[in-house]
PDB file of C-alpha atoms in Angstrom:
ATOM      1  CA  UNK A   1      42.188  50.069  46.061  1.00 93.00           C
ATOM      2  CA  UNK A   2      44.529  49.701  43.080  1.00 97.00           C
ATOM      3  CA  UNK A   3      44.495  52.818  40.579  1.00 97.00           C
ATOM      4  CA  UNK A   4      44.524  51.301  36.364  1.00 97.00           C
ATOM      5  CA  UNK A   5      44.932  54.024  34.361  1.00 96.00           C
ATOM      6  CA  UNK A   6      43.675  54.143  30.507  1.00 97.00           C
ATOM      7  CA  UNK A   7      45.042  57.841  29.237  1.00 97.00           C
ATOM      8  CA  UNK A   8      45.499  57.931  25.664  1.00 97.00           C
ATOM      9  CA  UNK A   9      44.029  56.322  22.433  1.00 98.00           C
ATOM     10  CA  UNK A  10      43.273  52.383  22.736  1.00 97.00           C
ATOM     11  CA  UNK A  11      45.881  50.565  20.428  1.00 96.00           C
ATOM     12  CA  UNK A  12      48.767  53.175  20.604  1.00 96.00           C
ATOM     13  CA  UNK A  13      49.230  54.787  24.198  1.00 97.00           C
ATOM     14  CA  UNK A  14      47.201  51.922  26.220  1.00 97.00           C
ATOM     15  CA  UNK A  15      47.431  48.549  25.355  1.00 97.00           C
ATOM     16  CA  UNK A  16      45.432  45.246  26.728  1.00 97.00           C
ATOM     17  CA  UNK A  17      49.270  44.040  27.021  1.00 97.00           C
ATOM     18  CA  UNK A  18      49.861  46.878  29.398  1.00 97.00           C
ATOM     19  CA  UNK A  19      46.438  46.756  31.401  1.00 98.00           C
ATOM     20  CA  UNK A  20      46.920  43.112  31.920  1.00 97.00           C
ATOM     21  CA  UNK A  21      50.140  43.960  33.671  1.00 97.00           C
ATOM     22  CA  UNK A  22      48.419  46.515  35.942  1.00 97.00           C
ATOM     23  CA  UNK A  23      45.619  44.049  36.619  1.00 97.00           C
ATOM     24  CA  UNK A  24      48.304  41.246  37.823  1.00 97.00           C
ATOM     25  CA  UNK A  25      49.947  43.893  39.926  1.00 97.00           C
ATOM     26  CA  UNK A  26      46.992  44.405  41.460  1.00 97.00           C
ATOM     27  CA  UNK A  27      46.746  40.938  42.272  1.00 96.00           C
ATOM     28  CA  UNK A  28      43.111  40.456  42.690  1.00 96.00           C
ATOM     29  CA  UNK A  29      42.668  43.683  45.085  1.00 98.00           C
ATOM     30  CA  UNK A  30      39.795  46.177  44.540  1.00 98.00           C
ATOM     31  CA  UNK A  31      40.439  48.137  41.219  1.00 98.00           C
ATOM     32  CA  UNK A  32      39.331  51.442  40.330  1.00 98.00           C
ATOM     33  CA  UNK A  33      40.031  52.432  36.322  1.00 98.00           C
ATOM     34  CA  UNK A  34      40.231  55.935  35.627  1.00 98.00           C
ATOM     35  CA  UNK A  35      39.802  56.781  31.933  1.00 98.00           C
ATOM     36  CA  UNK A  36      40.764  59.862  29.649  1.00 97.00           C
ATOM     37  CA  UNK A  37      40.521  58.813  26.254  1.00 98.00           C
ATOM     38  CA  UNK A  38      39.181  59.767  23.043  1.00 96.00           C
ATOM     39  CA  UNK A  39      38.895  56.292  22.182  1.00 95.00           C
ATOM     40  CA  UNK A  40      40.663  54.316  19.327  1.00 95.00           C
ATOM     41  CA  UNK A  41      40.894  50.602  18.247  1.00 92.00           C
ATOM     42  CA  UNK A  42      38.118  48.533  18.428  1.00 90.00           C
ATOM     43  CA  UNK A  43      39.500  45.071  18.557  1.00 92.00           C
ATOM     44  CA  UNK A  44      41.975  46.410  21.660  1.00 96.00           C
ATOM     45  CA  UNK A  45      39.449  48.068  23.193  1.00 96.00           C
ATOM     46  CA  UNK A  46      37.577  44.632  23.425  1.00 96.00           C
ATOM     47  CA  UNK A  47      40.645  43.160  24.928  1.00 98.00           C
ATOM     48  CA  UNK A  48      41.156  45.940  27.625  1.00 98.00           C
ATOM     49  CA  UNK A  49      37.010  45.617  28.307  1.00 98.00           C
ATOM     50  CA  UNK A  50      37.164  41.888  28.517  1.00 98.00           C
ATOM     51  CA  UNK A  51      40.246  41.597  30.590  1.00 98.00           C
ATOM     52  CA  UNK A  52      38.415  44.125  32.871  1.00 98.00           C
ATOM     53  CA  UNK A  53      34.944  41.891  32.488  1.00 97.00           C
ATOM     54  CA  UNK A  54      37.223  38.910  34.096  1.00 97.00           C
ATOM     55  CA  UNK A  55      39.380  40.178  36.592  1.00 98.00           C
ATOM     56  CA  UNK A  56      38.750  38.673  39.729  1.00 97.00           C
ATOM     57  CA  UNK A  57      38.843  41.367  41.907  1.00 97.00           C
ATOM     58  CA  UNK A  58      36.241  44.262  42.336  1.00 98.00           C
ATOM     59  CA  UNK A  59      36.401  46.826  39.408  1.00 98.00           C
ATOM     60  CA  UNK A  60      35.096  50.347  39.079  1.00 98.00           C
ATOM     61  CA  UNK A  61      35.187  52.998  36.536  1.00 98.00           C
ATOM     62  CA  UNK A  62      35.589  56.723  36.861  1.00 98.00           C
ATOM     63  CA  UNK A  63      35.506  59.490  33.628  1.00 97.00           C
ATOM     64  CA  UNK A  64      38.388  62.021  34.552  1.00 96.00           C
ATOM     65  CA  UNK A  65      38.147  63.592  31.329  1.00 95.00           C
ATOM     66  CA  UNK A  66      36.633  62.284  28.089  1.00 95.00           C
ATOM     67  CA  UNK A  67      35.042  58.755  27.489  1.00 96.00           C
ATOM     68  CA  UNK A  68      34.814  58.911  23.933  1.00 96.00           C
ATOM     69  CA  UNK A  69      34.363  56.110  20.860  1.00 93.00           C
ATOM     70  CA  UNK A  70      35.919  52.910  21.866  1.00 95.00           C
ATOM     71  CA  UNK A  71      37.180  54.197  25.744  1.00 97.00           C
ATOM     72  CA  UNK A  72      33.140  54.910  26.750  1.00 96.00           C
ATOM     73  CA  UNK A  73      32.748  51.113  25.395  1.00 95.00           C
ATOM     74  CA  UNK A  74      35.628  50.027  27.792  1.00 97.00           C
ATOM     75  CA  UNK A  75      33.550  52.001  30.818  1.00 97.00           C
ATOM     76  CA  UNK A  76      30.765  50.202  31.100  1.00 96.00           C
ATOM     77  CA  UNK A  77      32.813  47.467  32.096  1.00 97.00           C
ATOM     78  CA  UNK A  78      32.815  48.287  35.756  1.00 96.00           C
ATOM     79  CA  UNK A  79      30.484  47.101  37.971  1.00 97.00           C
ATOM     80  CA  UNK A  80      29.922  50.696  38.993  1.00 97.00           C
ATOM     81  CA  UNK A  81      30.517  53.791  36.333  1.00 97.00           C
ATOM     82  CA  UNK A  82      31.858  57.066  38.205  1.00 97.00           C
ATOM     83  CA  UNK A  83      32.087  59.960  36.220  1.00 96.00           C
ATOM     84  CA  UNK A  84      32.866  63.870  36.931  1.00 95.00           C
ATOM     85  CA  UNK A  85      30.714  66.489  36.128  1.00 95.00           C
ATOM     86  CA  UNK A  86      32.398  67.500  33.577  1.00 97.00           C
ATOM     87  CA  UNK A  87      33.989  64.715  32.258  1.00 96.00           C
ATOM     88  CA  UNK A  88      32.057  63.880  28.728  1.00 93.00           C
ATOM     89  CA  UNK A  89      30.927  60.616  27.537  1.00 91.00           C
ATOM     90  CA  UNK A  90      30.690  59.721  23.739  1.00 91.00           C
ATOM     91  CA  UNK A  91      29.360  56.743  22.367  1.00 86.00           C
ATOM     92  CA  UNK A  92      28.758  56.091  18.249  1.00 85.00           C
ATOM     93  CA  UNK A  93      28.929  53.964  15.761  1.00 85.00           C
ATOM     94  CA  UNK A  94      32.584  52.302  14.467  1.00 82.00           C
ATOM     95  CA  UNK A  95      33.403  53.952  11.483  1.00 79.00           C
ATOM     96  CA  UNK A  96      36.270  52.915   9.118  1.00 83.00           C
ATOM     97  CA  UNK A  97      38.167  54.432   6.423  1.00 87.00           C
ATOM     98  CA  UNK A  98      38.094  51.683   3.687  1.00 90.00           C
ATOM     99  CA  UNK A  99      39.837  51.445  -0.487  1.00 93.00           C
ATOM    100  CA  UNK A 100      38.326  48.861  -2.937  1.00 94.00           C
ATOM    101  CA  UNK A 101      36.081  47.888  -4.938  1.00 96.00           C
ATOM    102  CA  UNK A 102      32.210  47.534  -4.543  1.00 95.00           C
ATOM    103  CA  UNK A 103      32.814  43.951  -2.804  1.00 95.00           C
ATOM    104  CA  UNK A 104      35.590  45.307  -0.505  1.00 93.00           C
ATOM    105  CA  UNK A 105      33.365  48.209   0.617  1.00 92.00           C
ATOM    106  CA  UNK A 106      30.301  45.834   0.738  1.00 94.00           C
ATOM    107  CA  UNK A 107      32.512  43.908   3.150  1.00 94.00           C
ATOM    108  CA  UNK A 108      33.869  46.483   4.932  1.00 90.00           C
ATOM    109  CA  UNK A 109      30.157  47.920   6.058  1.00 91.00           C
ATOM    110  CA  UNK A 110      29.103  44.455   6.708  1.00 94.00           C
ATOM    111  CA  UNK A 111      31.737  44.615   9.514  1.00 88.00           C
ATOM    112  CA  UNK A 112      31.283  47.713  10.578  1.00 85.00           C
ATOM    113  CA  UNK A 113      26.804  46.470  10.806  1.00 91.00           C
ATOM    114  CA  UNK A 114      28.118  43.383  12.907  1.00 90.00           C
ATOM    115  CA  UNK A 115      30.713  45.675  15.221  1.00 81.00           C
ATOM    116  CA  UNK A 116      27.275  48.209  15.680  1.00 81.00           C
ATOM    117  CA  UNK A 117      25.142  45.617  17.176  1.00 84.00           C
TER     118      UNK A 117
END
């Protein structure tokens, strides 16, 4: 079984560039993902989720450390969810930090409404 590791937040320290790599190294084999991160990014963390989602081999999840924001998101993408018992697991709602007017932040919570559900 390969080892992917997501340490770091999504969109700056682990990339869906860099777990794609990992995932064709592993070359369809058996895949376990161990995660430690506080989250970050929601439009990479799709990416990382989705490639995960499609890889063709066997893929399972394990919580080293924290699961947090977008990286608890990215979890549930295994087809089985290992977790310590310490490790903590944080989900909540996106949250942005927006400038504009009333129809920019109008937008801006419209997004963040369709990202929630």
């Amino acid at each position: 079984m390969k080892i992917v590791q997501i340490s770091g937040v999504i969109g700056f320290d682990v990339t869906g560039k860099e777990i794609r790599k990992q995932l064709d190294e592993a070359n369809g084999e058996d895949v376990l993902v161990e995660i430690s991160s506080p989250g970050g990014f929601v439009f990479d963390g799709l990416e990382i989720f989705n490639l995960l989602r499609d890889y063709k081999g066997y893929v399972q999840t394990k919580l080293m450390g924290v699961a947090a924001s977008m990286a608890s998101y990215i979890a549930m993408a295994g087809k089985k969810i290992l977790i310590h018992d310490n490790a903590i697991f944080m989900i909540h709602n996106p949250w942005l930090f927006s400038i504009g007017d009333h129809n920019d932040l109008r937008k801006d919570a419209d997004n963040l409404e369709a990202l929630a559900n």
